[in-house]
Short mmCIF file of C-alpha atoms in Angstrom, two decimals:
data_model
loop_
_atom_site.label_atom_id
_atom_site.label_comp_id
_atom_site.label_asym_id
_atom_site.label_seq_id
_atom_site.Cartn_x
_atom_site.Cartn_y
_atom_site.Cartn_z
CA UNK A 1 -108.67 -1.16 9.23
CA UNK A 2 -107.31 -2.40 11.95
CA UNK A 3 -108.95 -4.33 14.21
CA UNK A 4 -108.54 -3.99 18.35
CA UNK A 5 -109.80 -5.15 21.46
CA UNK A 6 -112.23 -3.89 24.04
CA UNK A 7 -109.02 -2.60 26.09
CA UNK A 8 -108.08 -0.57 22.79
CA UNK A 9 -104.92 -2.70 21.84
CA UNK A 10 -104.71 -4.33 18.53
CA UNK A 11 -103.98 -8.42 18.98
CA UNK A 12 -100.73 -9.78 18.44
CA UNK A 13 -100.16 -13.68 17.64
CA UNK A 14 -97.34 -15.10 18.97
CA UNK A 15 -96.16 -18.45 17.67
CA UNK A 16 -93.90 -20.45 20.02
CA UNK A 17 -92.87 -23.61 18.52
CA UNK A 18 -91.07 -26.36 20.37
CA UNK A 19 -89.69 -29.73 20.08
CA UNK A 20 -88.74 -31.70 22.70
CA UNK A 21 -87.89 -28.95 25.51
CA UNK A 22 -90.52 -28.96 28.39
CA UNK A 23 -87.73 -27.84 30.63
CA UNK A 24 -87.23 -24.59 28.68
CA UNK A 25 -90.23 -23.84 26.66
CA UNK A 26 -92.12 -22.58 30.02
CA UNK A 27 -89.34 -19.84 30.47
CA UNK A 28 -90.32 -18.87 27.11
CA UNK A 29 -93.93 -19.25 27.56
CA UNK A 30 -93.53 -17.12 30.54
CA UNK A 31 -92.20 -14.52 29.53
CA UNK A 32 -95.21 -14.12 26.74
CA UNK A 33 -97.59 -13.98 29.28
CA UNK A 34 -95.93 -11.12 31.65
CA UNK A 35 -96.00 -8.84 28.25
CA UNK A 36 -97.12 -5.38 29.36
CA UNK A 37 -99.40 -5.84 26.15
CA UNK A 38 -101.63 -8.01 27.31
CA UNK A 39 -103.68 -8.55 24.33
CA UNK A 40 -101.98 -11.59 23.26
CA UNK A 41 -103.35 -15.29 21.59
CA UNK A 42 -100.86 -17.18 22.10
CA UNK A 43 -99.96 -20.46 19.84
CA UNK A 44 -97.59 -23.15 20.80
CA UNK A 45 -96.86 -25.24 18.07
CA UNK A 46 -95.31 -29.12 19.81
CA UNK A 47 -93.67 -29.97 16.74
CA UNK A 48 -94.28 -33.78 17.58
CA UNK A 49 -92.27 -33.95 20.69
CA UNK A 50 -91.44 -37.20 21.80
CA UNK A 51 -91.59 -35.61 25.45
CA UNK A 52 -94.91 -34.51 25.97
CA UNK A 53 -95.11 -30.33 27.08
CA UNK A 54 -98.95 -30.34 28.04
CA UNK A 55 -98.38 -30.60 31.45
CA UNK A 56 -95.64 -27.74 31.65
CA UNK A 57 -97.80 -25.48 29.32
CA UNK A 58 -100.82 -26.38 31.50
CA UNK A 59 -98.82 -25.56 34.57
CA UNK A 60 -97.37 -21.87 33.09
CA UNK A 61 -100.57 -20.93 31.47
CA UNK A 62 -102.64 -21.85 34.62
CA UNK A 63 -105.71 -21.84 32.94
CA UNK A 64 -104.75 -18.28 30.95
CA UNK A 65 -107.27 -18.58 27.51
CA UNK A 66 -104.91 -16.77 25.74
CA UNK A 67 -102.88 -19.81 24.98
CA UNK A 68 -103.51 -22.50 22.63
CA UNK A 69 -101.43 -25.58 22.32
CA UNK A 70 -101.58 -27.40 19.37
CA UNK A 71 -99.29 -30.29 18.79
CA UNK A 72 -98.43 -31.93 15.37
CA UNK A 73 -98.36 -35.71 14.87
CA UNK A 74 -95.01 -36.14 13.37
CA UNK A 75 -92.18 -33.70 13.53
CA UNK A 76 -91.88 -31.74 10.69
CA UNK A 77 -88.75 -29.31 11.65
CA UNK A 78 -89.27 -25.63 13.21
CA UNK A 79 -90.30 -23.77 9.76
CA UNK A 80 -93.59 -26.24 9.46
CA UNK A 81 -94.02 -25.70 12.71
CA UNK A 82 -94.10 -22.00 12.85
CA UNK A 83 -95.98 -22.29 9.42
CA UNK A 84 -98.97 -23.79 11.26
CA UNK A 85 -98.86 -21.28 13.74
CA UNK A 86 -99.19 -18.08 11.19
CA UNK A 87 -102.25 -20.13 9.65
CA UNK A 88 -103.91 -20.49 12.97
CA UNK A 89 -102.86 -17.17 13.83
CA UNK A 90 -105.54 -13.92 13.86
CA UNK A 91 -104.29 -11.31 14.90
CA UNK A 92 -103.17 -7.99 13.45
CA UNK A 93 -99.53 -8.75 14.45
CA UNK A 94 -97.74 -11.82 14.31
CA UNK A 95 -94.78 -12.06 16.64
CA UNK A 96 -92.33 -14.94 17.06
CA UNK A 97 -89.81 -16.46 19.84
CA UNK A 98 -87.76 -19.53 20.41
CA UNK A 99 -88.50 -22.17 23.15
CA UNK A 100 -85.35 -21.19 24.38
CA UNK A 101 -85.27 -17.75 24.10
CA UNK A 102 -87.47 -15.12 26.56
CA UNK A 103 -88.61 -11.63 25.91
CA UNK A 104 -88.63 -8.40 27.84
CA UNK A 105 -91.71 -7.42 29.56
CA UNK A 106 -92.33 -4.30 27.31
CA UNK A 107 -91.03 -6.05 23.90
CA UNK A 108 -94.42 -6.26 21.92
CA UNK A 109 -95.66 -2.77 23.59
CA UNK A 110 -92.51 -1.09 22.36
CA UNK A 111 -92.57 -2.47 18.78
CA UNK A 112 -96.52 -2.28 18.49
CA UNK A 113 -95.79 1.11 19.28
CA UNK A 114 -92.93 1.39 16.75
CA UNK A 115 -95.22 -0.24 13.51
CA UNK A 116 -98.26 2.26 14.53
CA UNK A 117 -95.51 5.28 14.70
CA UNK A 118 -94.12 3.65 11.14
CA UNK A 119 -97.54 2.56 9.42
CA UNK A 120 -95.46 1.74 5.94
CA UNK A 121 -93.40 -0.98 8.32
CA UNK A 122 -93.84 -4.46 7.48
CA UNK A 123 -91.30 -6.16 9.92
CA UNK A 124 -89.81 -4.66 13.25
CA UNK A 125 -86.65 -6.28 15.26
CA UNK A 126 -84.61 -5.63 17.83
CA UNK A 127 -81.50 -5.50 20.21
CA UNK A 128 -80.77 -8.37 22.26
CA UNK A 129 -78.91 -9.52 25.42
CA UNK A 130 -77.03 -12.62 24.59
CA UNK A 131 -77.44 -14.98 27.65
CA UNK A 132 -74.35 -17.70 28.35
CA UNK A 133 -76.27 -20.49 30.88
CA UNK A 134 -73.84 -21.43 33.38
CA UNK A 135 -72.47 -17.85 33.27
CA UNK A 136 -73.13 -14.58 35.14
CA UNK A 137 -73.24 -11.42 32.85
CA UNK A 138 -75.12 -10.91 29.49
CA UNK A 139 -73.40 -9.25 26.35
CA UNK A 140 -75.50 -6.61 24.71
CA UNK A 141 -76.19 -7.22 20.84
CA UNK A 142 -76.47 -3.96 19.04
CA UNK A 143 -77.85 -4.31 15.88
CA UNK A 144 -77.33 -1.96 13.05
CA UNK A 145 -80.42 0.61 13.25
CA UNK A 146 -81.00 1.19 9.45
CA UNK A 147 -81.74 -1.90 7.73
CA UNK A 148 -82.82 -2.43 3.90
CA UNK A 149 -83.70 -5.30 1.62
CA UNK A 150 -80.14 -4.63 -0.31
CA UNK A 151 -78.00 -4.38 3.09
CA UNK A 152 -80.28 -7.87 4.26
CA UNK A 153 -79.56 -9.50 0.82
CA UNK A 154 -75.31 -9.34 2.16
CA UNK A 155 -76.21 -9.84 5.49
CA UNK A 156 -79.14 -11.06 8.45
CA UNK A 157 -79.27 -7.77 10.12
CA UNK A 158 -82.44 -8.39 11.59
CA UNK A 159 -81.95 -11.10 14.24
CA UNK A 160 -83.75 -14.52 14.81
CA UNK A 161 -87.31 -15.29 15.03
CA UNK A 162 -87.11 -14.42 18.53
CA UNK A 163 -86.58 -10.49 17.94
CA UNK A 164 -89.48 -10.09 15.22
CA UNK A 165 -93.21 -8.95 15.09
CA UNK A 166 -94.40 -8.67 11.35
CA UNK A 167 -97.49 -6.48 10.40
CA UNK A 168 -99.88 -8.62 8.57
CA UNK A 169 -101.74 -6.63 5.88
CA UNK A 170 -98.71 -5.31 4.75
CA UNK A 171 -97.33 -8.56 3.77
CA UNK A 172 -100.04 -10.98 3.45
CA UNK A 173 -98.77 -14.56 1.79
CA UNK A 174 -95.56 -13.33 1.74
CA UNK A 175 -95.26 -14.34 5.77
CA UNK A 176 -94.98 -17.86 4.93
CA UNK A 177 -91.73 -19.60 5.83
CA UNK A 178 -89.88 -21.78 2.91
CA UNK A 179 -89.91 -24.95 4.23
CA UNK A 180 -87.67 -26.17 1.92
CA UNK A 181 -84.76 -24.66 3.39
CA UNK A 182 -82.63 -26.58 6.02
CA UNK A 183 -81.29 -23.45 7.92
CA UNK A 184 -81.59 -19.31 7.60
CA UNK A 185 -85.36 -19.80 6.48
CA UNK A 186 -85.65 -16.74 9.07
CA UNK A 187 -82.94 -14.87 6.68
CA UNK A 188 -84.71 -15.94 3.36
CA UNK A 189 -88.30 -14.55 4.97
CA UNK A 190 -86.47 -11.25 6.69
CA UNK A 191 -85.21 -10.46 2.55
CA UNK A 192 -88.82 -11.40 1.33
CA UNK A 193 -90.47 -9.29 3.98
CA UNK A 194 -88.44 -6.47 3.04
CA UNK A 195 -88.93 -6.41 -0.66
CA UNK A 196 -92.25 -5.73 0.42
CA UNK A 197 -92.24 -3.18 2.53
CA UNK A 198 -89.67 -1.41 5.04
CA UNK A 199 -88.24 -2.52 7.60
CA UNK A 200 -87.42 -1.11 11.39
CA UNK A 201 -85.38 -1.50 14.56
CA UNK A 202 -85.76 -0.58 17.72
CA UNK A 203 -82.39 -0.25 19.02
CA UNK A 204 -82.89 -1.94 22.61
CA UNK A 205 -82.38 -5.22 23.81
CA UNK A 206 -86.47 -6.71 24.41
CA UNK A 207 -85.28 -10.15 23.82
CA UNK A 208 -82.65 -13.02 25.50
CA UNK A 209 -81.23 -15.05 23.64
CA UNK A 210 -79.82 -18.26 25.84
CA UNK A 211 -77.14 -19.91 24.89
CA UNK A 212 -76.83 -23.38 26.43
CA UNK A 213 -75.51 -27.12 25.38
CA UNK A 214 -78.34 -28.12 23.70
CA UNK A 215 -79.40 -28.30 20.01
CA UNK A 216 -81.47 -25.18 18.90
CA UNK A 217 -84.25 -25.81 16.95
CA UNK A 218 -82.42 -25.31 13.91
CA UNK A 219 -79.84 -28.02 13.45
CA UNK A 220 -76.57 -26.11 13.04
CA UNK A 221 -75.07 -28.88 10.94
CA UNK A 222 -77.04 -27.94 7.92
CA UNK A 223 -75.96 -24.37 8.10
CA UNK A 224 -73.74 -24.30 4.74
CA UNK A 225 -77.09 -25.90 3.04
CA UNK A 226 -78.96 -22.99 4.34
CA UNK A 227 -76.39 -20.57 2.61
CA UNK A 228 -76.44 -22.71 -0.28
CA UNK A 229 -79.76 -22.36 -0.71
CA UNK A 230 -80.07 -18.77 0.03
CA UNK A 231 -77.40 -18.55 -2.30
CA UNK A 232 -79.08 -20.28 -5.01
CA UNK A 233 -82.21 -18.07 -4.89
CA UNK A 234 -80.95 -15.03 -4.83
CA UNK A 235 -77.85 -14.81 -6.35
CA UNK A 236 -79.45 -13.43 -9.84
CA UNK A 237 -80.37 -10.63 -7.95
CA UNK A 238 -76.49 -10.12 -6.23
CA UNK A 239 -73.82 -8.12 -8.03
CA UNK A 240 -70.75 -9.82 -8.37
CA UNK A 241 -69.20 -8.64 -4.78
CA UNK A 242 -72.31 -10.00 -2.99
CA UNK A 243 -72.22 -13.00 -5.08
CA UNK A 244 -68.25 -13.57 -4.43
CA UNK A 245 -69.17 -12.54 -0.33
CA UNK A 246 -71.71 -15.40 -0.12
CA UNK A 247 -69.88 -17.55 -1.64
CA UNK A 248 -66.58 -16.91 0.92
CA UNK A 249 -69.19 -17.69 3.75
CA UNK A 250 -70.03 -21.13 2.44
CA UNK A 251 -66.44 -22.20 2.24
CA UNK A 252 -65.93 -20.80 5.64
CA UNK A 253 -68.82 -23.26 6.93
CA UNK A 254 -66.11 -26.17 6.34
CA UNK A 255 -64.47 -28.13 8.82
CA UNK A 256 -64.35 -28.11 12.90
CA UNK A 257 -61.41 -26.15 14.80
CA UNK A 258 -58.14 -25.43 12.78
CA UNK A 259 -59.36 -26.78 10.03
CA UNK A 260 -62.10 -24.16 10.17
CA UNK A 261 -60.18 -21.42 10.42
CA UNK A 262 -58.18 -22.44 7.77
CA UNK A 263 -61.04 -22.53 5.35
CA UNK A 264 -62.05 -18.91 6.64
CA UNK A 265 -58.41 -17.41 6.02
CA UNK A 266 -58.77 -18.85 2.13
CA UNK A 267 -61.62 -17.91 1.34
CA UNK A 268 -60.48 -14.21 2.18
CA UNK A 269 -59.04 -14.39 -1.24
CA UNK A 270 -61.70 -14.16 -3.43
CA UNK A 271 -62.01 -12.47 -7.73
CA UNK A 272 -63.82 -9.84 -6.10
CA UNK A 273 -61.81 -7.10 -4.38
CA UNK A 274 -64.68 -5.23 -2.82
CA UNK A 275 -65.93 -9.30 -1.68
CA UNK A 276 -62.16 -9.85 -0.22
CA UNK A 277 -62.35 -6.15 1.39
CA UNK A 278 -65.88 -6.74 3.16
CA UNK A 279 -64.47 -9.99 4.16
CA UNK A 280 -61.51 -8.71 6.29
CA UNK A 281 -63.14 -6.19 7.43
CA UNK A 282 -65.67 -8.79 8.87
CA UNK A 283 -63.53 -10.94 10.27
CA UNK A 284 -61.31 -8.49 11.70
CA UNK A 285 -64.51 -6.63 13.75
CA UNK A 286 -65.93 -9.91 14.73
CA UNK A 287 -62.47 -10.52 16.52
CA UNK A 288 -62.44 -6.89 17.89
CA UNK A 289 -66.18 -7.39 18.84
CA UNK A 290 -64.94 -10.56 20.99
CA UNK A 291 -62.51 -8.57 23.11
CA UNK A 292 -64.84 -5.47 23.42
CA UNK A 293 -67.72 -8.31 24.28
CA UNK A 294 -70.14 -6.11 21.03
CA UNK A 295 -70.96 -8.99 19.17
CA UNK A 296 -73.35 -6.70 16.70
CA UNK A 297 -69.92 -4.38 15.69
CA UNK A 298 -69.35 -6.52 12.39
CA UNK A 299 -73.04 -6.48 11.35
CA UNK A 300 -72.98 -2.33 12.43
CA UNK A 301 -69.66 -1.78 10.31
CA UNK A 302 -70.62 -3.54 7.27
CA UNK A 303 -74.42 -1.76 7.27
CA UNK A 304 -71.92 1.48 7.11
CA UNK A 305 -69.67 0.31 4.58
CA UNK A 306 -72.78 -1.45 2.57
CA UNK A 307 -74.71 1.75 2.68
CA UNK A 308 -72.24 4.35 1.22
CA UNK A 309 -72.07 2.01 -1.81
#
């Protein structure tokens, strides 16, 4: 059963790990603590910062005991990090953001509300507003609103950590993050998740995602690795299309500027004509998506697509 507080709310964990970003985490920290749900315990993880964030978290938190900073003694990269949050954690709920990233006011009442509506539900994303610093503006990220463990084994259609609150009973050890891959660990847990149990959406943006100059916590240089590896472990499990599809997207992960989108118009051509269909289709709705500023219209058209096969 589940268990709530003396205000009648169930707790939700929130692990906010960080590494060497006082100057952002406290936006993201912030943003926790102005949740509309207020029952909240609140973990940030200092994944052995060189720059010490006690002071900002002390100065955010202002004394709140609903946050607990724990800090690690060596870095140890973000999924280790948010992997010793979820075994600290207690709550019913387990949410998850970014030091970079900052959530709506109403984003864990609206998805608490959406797992207790969907009791079956293991994990629960959302939209997102896509945040350029420097820039006025933000670009609305639709996400597609049915999502399954087949559609999620072609493509992340879930999101980030940022945009996620899992439901703990339903998944038990299987919310543990595999450490030993160097990217998309979020990807490889979102398709674990969801062999589980279902999955859900609610389809409005309760998170921002910032985009800014600095490395994210996830070093984009070892993204091909990450599909690799995702790759690796699933592909008994892909039919041939899916199998041709991922393997498209790791020669696409080649190369800087022209030479990039060199590799990206090859690997179009691929033994699979239902890969080499997807493919176009993707690229050609990603470039649409740019001009109609809908960044989630490729992920949206290929859950379609995906779906009636």
């Amino acid at each position: 059963m589940p268990a709530f507080t003396q205000r009648g709310q169930p707790l939700v964990s929130v692990v906010l790990p960080t590494h060497d970003r006082p100057d952002r985490v406290g936006a993201a920290l912030a943003s926790v603590l102005s949740q509309t749900h207020t029952e909240l315990e609140i973990l940030v993880i200092d994944d052995g910062s060189a720059i010490a964030v006690d002071d900002v978290i002390a100065k955010v938190a202002r004394g709140d005991p609903r946050v607990h900073l724990h800090r690690m003694p060596v870095s140890r990269g973000a999924a280790a990090a948010r992997n010793s949050g979820i075994r600290r954690a207690t709550g019913e709920f387990i949410g998850f953001i970014d030091d970079d990233d900052q959530w709506e006011r109403d984003k864990v009442t609206r998805q608490v509300q959406f797992l207790d509506d969907h009791p079956t539900v293991g994990i629960v994303s959302c939209d997102a507003l896509l945040v350029q610093e420097g820039h006025a503006g933000t670009v609305y990220l639709h996400r597609p609103e049915r999502c399954t463990a087949q559609l999620i084994l072609w493509i992340n259609c879930l999101g980030g950590f940022s945009s996620v609150i899992a439901r703990r009973a339903l998944l038990g050890d299987t919310l543990q993050l595999d450490e030993s891959f160097p990217s998309v660990e979020d990807w490889d847990l979102w398709l674990r998740c969801a062999l589980q149990a279902p999955v859900g959406v609610v389809p409005d943006p309760l998170v921002r995602h910032v985009s800014h100059g600095d490395p994210r916590l996830s070093n984009v240089d070892s993204n091909r690795q990450g599909l690799e590896a995702f790759f690796e472990k699933y592909r008994p499990t892909m039919s041939t299309a899916c199998q041709a599809f991922h393997q498209a997207h790791q020669d696409m992960e080649t190369g800087h500027g022209w030479k990039k989108r060199v590799h990206v118009a090859r690997a179009l051509a691929t033994q699979s004509p239902v890969a080499s269909g997807v493919l176009l289709i993707e690229q050609l709705t990603r470039q649409l998506g740019r001009v109609r500023r809908d960044p989630g219209l490729p992920e949206r058209t290929l859950a379609k697509i995906l779906d009636r096969r």
